Amino acid sequence: MSLGQVLEYARIYLIDYIDIDFTLWLTWLLTPLIITFMLPLVILILFYLTTIILYIYKYRDRLRNAYEHDFWDGARKTVAALWDAHGWVWHGYEIEGLENVPEDKPCLFVYYHGAIPVDIYYFIARYYLLRNKVVHTVADRFLFKVPGWSIIAEVLKVVPGTIQSCAAILKAKESLAIAPGGVYEAQFGSHVDYRLMWKERLGFARVALLASKEATIIPMFTENIRESFRSVSLGRRFWLWLYHLTRLPLTPTYGGFPVKLITHLGPPITVSEELTPRECSLEVAKAIDELIEKHQKLPGSIMRALIERIHRKPKSKSE
């Protein structure tokens, strides 16, 4: 059978059995839905690209010899540059309030947890590039069972984080980032009010009190973080039941929208050993709530955040 005959048969089949107009209409209709749920794959791709880069650095002997003190430093800077570039291009990522972070003391960064905390990835990358200091990060234990995660945790200082180990990091003059709301806040937080969902989690406060002589607490919030990625709110009761059953983040997440992201760092909070963990927690929560009230327009809007990515009204000197 010649090529011409094959093409003729294909043409006849398309005309007789497939409604071209309907197919084009259906494609147009579903394109936004497909794009919305496919964009989170960008984060997954970056995750495994990070793994690949770190493995290259780990197993190349000539790179080991290139660094006299810490051969991982080159890998960290490469990965940091990768994430910082993504944040700058996709979100116009900025940090405001960096002057509030002391350079001579370790800091406990306490932040609001978005549906996918891309802001903490960008912040750690930018902070490392600007100040050449690694910020240790507390992550949920389920992540340490994900293939490829162990090398990222090893090099980028991601820890499951007990109270004692986190306090030890701060006492060793290293900084640490914690989101007290964790996976629960990530899945069930709302763009309507950006309410903190810490429940009675006081672990970070106990860490702060144990290391109160060495460390300073820095409240942290990223503007529009819930407009970048959102968790599906439909069937909330079912997802809550599933979370309490498994303790895993199984609520579907969608987004990856190129909205404007700005991480705001509040004034440092010095805690007294005389405070109780609950009093310390309330003080930090109040500081983050103030950052949310000051910098986040409520209810959150994806469209507004997209417009801010393109055109953002400059703040007056009084603000």
Short mmCIF file of C-alpha atoms in Angstrom, two decimals:
data_model
loop_
_atom_site.label_atom_id
_atom_site.label_comp_id
_atom_site.label_asym_id
_atom_site.label_seq_id
_atom_site.Cartn_x
_atom_site.Cartn_y
_atom_site.Cartn_z
CA MET A 1 0.00 0.00 0.00
CA SER A 2 1.42 3.34 -1.02
CA LEU A 3 1.73 6.38 1.23
CA GLY A 4 -0.96 8.17 -0.77
CA GLN A 5 -3.44 5.36 -0.14
CA VAL A 6 -2.65 5.39 3.59
CA LEU A 7 -3.28 9.13 3.79
CA GLU A 8 -6.53 8.75 1.84
CA TYR A 9 -7.79 6.03 4.21
CA ALA A 10 -6.85 8.22 7.19
CA ARG A 11 -8.73 11.18 5.70
CA ILE A 12 -11.87 9.09 5.11
CA TYR A 13 -11.69 7.70 8.68
CA LEU A 14 -11.37 11.16 10.23
CA ILE A 15 -14.30 12.50 8.21
CA ASP A 16 -16.61 9.53 8.78
CA TYR A 17 -15.90 8.60 12.40
CA ILE A 18 -14.54 11.68 14.20
CA ASP A 19 -16.36 14.95 14.68
CA ILE A 20 -13.49 17.40 14.18
CA ASP A 21 -15.44 20.42 15.39
CA PHE A 22 -16.52 18.67 18.57
CA THR A 23 -12.97 17.46 19.21
CA LEU A 24 -11.56 20.96 18.83
CA TRP A 25 -14.27 22.39 21.09
CA LEU A 26 -13.63 19.75 23.74
CA THR A 27 -9.88 20.40 23.60
CA TRP A 28 -10.46 24.14 24.02
CA LEU A 29 -12.84 23.52 26.92
CA LEU A 30 -10.52 21.17 28.81
CA THR A 31 -7.24 22.98 28.18
CA PRO A 32 -7.47 25.24 31.30
CA LEU A 33 -8.28 22.22 33.47
CA ILE A 34 -5.40 20.19 32.05
CA ILE A 35 -2.94 23.06 32.48
CA THR A 36 -4.11 23.76 36.05
CA PHE A 37 -3.52 20.22 37.25
CA MET A 38 -0.34 19.68 35.21
CA LEU A 39 1.53 22.74 36.51
CA PRO A 40 2.34 21.12 39.90
CA LEU A 41 4.51 18.71 37.89
CA VAL A 42 6.96 21.61 37.51
CA ILE A 43 7.77 21.27 41.22
CA LEU A 44 8.18 17.51 40.83
CA ILE A 45 10.54 18.04 37.88
CA LEU A 46 12.60 20.54 39.90
CA PHE A 47 12.69 18.04 42.78
CA TYR A 48 14.22 15.30 40.67
CA LEU A 49 16.46 17.76 38.81
CA THR A 50 17.80 18.72 42.24
CA THR A 51 18.40 15.05 42.99
CA ILE A 52 20.28 14.59 39.71
CA ILE A 53 22.50 17.61 40.32
CA LEU A 54 23.37 16.44 43.82
CA TYR A 55 24.18 12.93 42.62
CA ILE A 56 26.47 14.35 39.96
CA TYR A 57 28.34 16.29 42.62
CA LYS A 58 28.43 13.34 44.99
CA TYR A 59 30.00 10.84 42.62
CA ARG A 60 32.40 13.00 40.62
CA ASP A 61 35.85 12.70 42.20
CA ARG A 62 37.24 15.70 40.40
CA LEU A 63 34.55 17.85 42.04
CA ARG A 64 35.54 16.51 45.45
CA ASN A 65 39.06 17.75 44.85
CA ALA A 66 37.81 21.15 43.73
CA TYR A 67 36.61 22.12 47.18
CA GLU A 68 39.10 22.13 50.03
CA HIS A 69 36.64 22.47 52.88
CA ASP A 70 33.15 21.39 51.80
CA PHE A 71 32.66 19.91 48.34
CA TRP A 72 28.88 20.15 48.82
CA ASP A 73 29.09 23.93 48.80
CA GLY A 74 29.28 24.03 45.01
CA ALA A 75 26.27 21.73 44.76
CA ARG A 76 24.26 23.85 47.19
CA LYS A 77 25.02 27.03 45.27
CA THR A 78 24.05 25.39 41.97
CA VAL A 79 20.75 24.15 43.39
CA ALA A 80 20.13 27.49 45.10
CA ALA A 81 20.72 29.31 41.82
CA LEU A 82 18.29 26.93 40.09
CA TRP A 83 15.47 27.57 42.56
CA ASP A 84 16.20 31.27 42.81
CA ALA A 85 16.03 31.55 39.02
CA HIS A 86 12.69 29.76 38.98
CA GLY A 87 11.28 32.01 41.70
CA TRP A 88 12.50 35.15 39.97
CA VAL A 89 11.17 34.19 36.52
CA TRP A 90 7.89 32.57 37.52
CA HIS A 91 6.83 34.64 40.54
CA GLY A 92 9.00 37.76 40.51
CA TYR A 93 10.01 36.51 43.95
CA GLU A 94 11.18 39.10 46.50
CA ILE A 95 12.14 39.23 50.17
CA GLU A 96 11.18 42.25 52.26
CA GLY A 97 12.45 42.81 55.78
CA LEU A 98 15.80 41.05 55.43
CA GLU A 99 17.28 43.83 57.54
CA ASN A 100 15.30 42.35 60.47
CA VAL A 101 17.44 39.21 60.35
CA PRO A 102 20.57 39.56 62.51
CA GLU A 103 23.77 38.34 60.86
CA ASP A 104 25.52 37.49 64.12
CA LYS A 105 22.85 35.23 65.66
CA PRO A 106 21.08 32.06 64.54
CA CYS A 107 17.40 32.54 63.71
CA LEU A 108 14.30 30.44 64.09
CA PHE A 109 12.16 31.35 61.07
CA VAL A 110 8.50 30.54 61.82
CA TYR A 111 6.32 30.67 58.72
CA TYR A 112 2.81 30.14 57.40
CA HIS A 113 2.55 26.88 55.41
CA GLY A 114 1.05 27.18 51.91
CA ALA A 115 -0.57 24.29 50.04
CA ILE A 116 2.87 23.67 48.50
CA PRO A 117 5.52 25.68 50.36
CA VAL A 118 7.45 26.89 47.32
CA ASP A 119 8.13 30.11 49.22
CA ILE A 120 10.40 28.38 51.72
CA TYR A 121 12.35 26.81 48.82
CA TYR A 122 12.83 30.23 47.25
CA PHE A 123 13.63 31.89 50.57
CA ILE A 124 16.28 29.36 51.56
CA ALA A 125 17.87 29.60 48.11
CA ARG A 126 17.93 33.42 48.07
CA TYR A 127 19.13 33.61 51.69
CA TYR A 128 21.97 31.19 50.97
CA LEU A 129 23.05 33.14 47.90
CA LEU A 130 22.89 36.48 49.73
CA ARG A 131 24.44 35.51 53.07
CA ASN A 132 26.13 32.18 52.35
CA LYS A 133 24.28 30.59 55.27
CA VAL A 134 22.29 27.37 55.16
CA VAL A 135 18.88 27.43 56.83
CA HIS A 136 17.96 24.01 58.21
CA THR A 137 14.34 23.08 57.51
CA VAL A 138 11.90 20.87 59.40
CA ALA A 139 9.90 18.60 57.08
CA ASP A 140 7.17 16.04 57.68
CA ARG A 141 8.44 12.52 58.26
CA PHE A 142 6.60 11.02 55.27
CA LEU A 143 8.95 12.94 52.93
CA PHE A 144 11.90 10.90 54.14
CA LYS A 145 10.32 7.83 52.57
CA VAL A 146 10.15 9.46 49.12
CA PRO A 147 12.76 8.07 46.69
CA GLY A 148 15.51 10.62 46.09
CA TRP A 149 14.69 12.67 49.18
CA SER A 150 17.51 11.37 51.38
CA ILE A 151 20.30 13.08 49.45
CA ILE A 152 18.37 16.38 49.36
CA ALA A 153 17.82 16.14 53.11
CA GLU A 154 21.49 15.37 53.69
CA VAL A 155 22.92 18.23 51.65
CA LEU A 156 20.27 20.91 52.15
CA LYS A 157 19.90 20.20 55.88
CA VAL A 158 16.27 19.05 55.94
CA VAL A 159 15.40 17.29 59.19
CA PRO A 160 12.34 15.50 60.63
CA GLY A 161 12.98 17.58 63.74
CA THR A 162 12.54 16.51 67.34
CA ILE A 163 12.49 19.24 69.97
CA GLN A 164 15.96 18.28 71.17
CA SER A 165 17.51 18.07 67.68
CA CYS A 166 16.01 21.40 66.60
CA ALA A 167 17.24 23.11 69.76
CA ALA A 168 20.69 21.60 69.16
CA ILE A 169 20.77 23.13 65.66
CA LEU A 170 20.09 26.60 67.06
CA LYS A 171 22.60 26.15 69.89
CA ALA A 172 25.19 25.19 67.26
CA LYS A 173 24.70 28.70 65.76
CA GLU A 174 22.74 27.42 62.76
CA SER A 175 19.38 28.82 61.62
CA LEU A 176 16.19 26.79 61.33
CA ALA A 177 12.82 27.19 59.57
CA ILE A 178 9.61 25.68 60.98
CA ALA A 179 5.96 25.82 59.89
CA PRO A 180 3.99 24.87 63.04
CA GLY A 181 0.84 24.22 60.98
CA GLY A 182 2.64 21.62 58.88
CA VAL A 183 0.74 19.37 56.50
CA TYR A 184 -2.57 20.10 58.25
CA GLU A 185 -2.31 23.83 57.54
CA ALA A 186 -1.07 23.12 54.01
CA GLN A 187 -4.10 21.01 53.12
CA PHE A 188 -6.89 22.75 54.99
CA GLY A 189 -5.81 26.38 55.17
CA SER A 190 -7.95 28.81 53.20
CA HIS A 191 -7.19 31.63 50.79
CA VAL A 192 -10.29 33.39 52.15
CA ASP A 193 -8.78 34.34 55.51
CA TYR A 194 -5.23 32.88 55.61
CA ARG A 195 -5.97 31.77 59.16
CA LEU A 196 -3.17 30.02 61.05
CA MET A 197 -4.05 26.39 61.79
CA TRP A 198 -1.55 25.40 64.46
CA LYS A 199 -4.09 23.68 66.73
CA GLU A 200 -2.16 22.98 69.96
CA ARG A 201 1.22 22.42 68.35
CA LEU A 202 3.76 23.89 70.74
CA GLY A 203 6.89 22.04 69.66
CA PHE A 204 8.46 25.04 67.95
CA ALA A 205 7.81 27.16 71.06
CA ARG A 206 9.59 24.60 73.25
CA VAL A 207 12.50 24.68 70.79
CA ALA A 208 12.60 28.48 70.99
CA LEU A 209 12.58 28.45 74.78
CA LEU A 210 15.35 25.83 74.97
CA ALA A 211 17.53 27.94 72.68
CA SER A 212 16.32 31.35 73.83
CA LYS A 213 19.82 32.51 74.85
CA GLU A 214 21.31 31.68 71.44
CA ALA A 215 18.55 32.29 68.88
CA THR A 216 16.09 34.91 67.73
CA ILE A 217 12.61 34.18 66.33
CA ILE A 218 11.78 35.74 62.97
CA PRO A 219 8.07 35.67 61.98
CA MET A 220 7.66 35.01 58.27
CA PHE A 221 4.80 35.18 55.79
CA THR A 222 4.71 35.03 52.00
CA GLU A 223 2.14 37.22 50.30
CA ASN A 224 -0.14 35.33 47.83
CA ILE A 225 1.27 31.92 48.72
CA ARG A 226 -2.26 30.43 48.62
CA GLU A 227 -2.86 31.92 45.20
CA SER A 228 0.12 30.04 43.79
CA PHE A 229 -1.16 26.60 44.80
CA ARG A 230 -4.48 25.63 46.33
CA SER A 231 -5.90 22.49 47.86
CA VAL A 232 -9.23 21.22 46.58
CA SER A 233 -11.95 22.29 49.03
CA LEU A 234 -14.66 20.05 47.59
CA GLY A 235 -15.23 17.05 49.85
CA ARG A 236 -13.42 18.65 52.78
CA ARG A 237 -14.93 16.27 55.34
CA PHE A 238 -13.68 13.26 53.40
CA TRP A 239 -10.14 14.67 53.06
CA LEU A 240 -10.11 15.53 56.77
CA TRP A 241 -11.16 11.97 57.61
CA LEU A 242 -8.49 10.59 55.28
CA TYR A 243 -5.82 12.84 56.79
CA HIS A 244 -6.67 11.81 60.36
CA LEU A 245 -6.60 8.19 59.23
CA THR A 246 -3.28 8.27 57.36
CA ARG A 247 -1.51 11.50 58.43
CA LEU A 248 -0.55 11.89 54.78
CA PRO A 249 -1.18 14.89 52.46
CA LEU A 250 -3.66 13.18 50.13
CA THR A 251 -5.86 16.21 49.42
CA PRO A 252 -5.51 17.04 45.69
CA THR A 253 -3.56 20.22 44.98
CA TYR A 254 -3.76 22.35 41.87
CA GLY A 255 -2.12 25.52 40.67
CA GLY A 256 1.39 26.62 39.89
CA PHE A 257 0.02 30.02 38.87
CA PRO A 258 2.70 32.66 38.20
CA VAL A 259 1.43 35.01 40.88
CA LYS A 260 3.52 37.62 42.67
CA LEU A 261 5.23 36.19 45.76
CA ILE A 262 6.86 38.36 48.40
CA THR A 263 8.23 36.91 51.62
CA HIS A 264 7.83 39.34 54.49
CA LEU A 265 10.11 39.02 57.52
CA GLY A 266 8.86 40.67 60.67
CA PRO A 267 10.86 42.27 63.49
CA PRO A 268 12.80 39.74 65.60
CA ILE A 269 11.10 38.33 68.67
CA THR A 270 13.24 37.69 71.73
CA VAL A 271 11.57 35.22 74.07
CA SER A 272 12.10 34.99 77.79
CA GLU A 273 12.71 31.68 79.55
CA GLU A 274 9.94 32.70 81.92
CA LEU A 275 7.31 32.33 79.19
CA THR A 276 5.32 29.13 78.88
CA PRO A 277 5.33 27.35 75.49
CA ARG A 278 1.73 28.41 74.93
CA GLU A 279 2.50 32.08 75.69
CA CYS A 280 5.46 31.94 73.32
CA SER A 281 3.31 30.36 70.61
CA LEU A 282 0.62 33.02 70.98
CA GLU A 283 3.20 35.80 70.73
CA VAL A 284 4.66 34.41 67.50
CA ALA A 285 1.21 33.68 66.05
CA LYS A 286 0.20 37.28 66.75
CA ALA A 287 3.28 38.55 64.89
CA ILE A 288 2.51 36.40 61.82
CA ASP A 289 -1.16 37.42 61.92
CA GLU A 290 -0.02 41.04 61.84
CA LEU A 291 2.12 40.32 58.76
CA ILE A 292 -0.88 38.69 57.08
CA GLU A 293 -3.17 41.59 57.97
CA LYS A 294 -0.66 44.14 56.71
CA HIS A 295 0.47 42.50 53.48
CA GLN A 296 -2.26 40.11 52.29
CA LYS A 297 -5.41 41.35 50.59
CA LEU A 298 -8.35 39.23 51.73
CA PRO A 299 -10.00 37.20 50.44
CA GLY A 300 -7.14 35.97 48.30
CA SER A 301 -7.64 36.25 44.56
CA ILE A 302 -5.64 34.42 41.90
CA MET A 303 -6.55 37.01 39.28
CA ARG A 304 -5.48 39.92 41.48
CA ALA A 305 -2.23 38.16 42.37
CA LEU A 306 -1.55 37.55 38.67
CA ILE A 307 -2.07 41.24 37.95
CA GLU A 308 0.32 42.11 40.79
CA ARG A 309 2.91 39.91 39.11
CA ILE A 310 2.74 42.17 36.06
CA HIS A 311 1.97 45.52 37.68
CA ARG A 312 2.33 46.17 41.38
CA LYS A 313 1.52 49.56 42.83
CA PRO A 314 4.58 50.85 44.71
CA LYS A 315 4.12 51.37 48.43
CA SER A 316 4.23 54.83 49.90
CA LYS A 317 6.91 55.74 52.42
CA SER A 318 4.33 55.73 55.21
CA GLU A 319 3.38 52.10 54.59
#
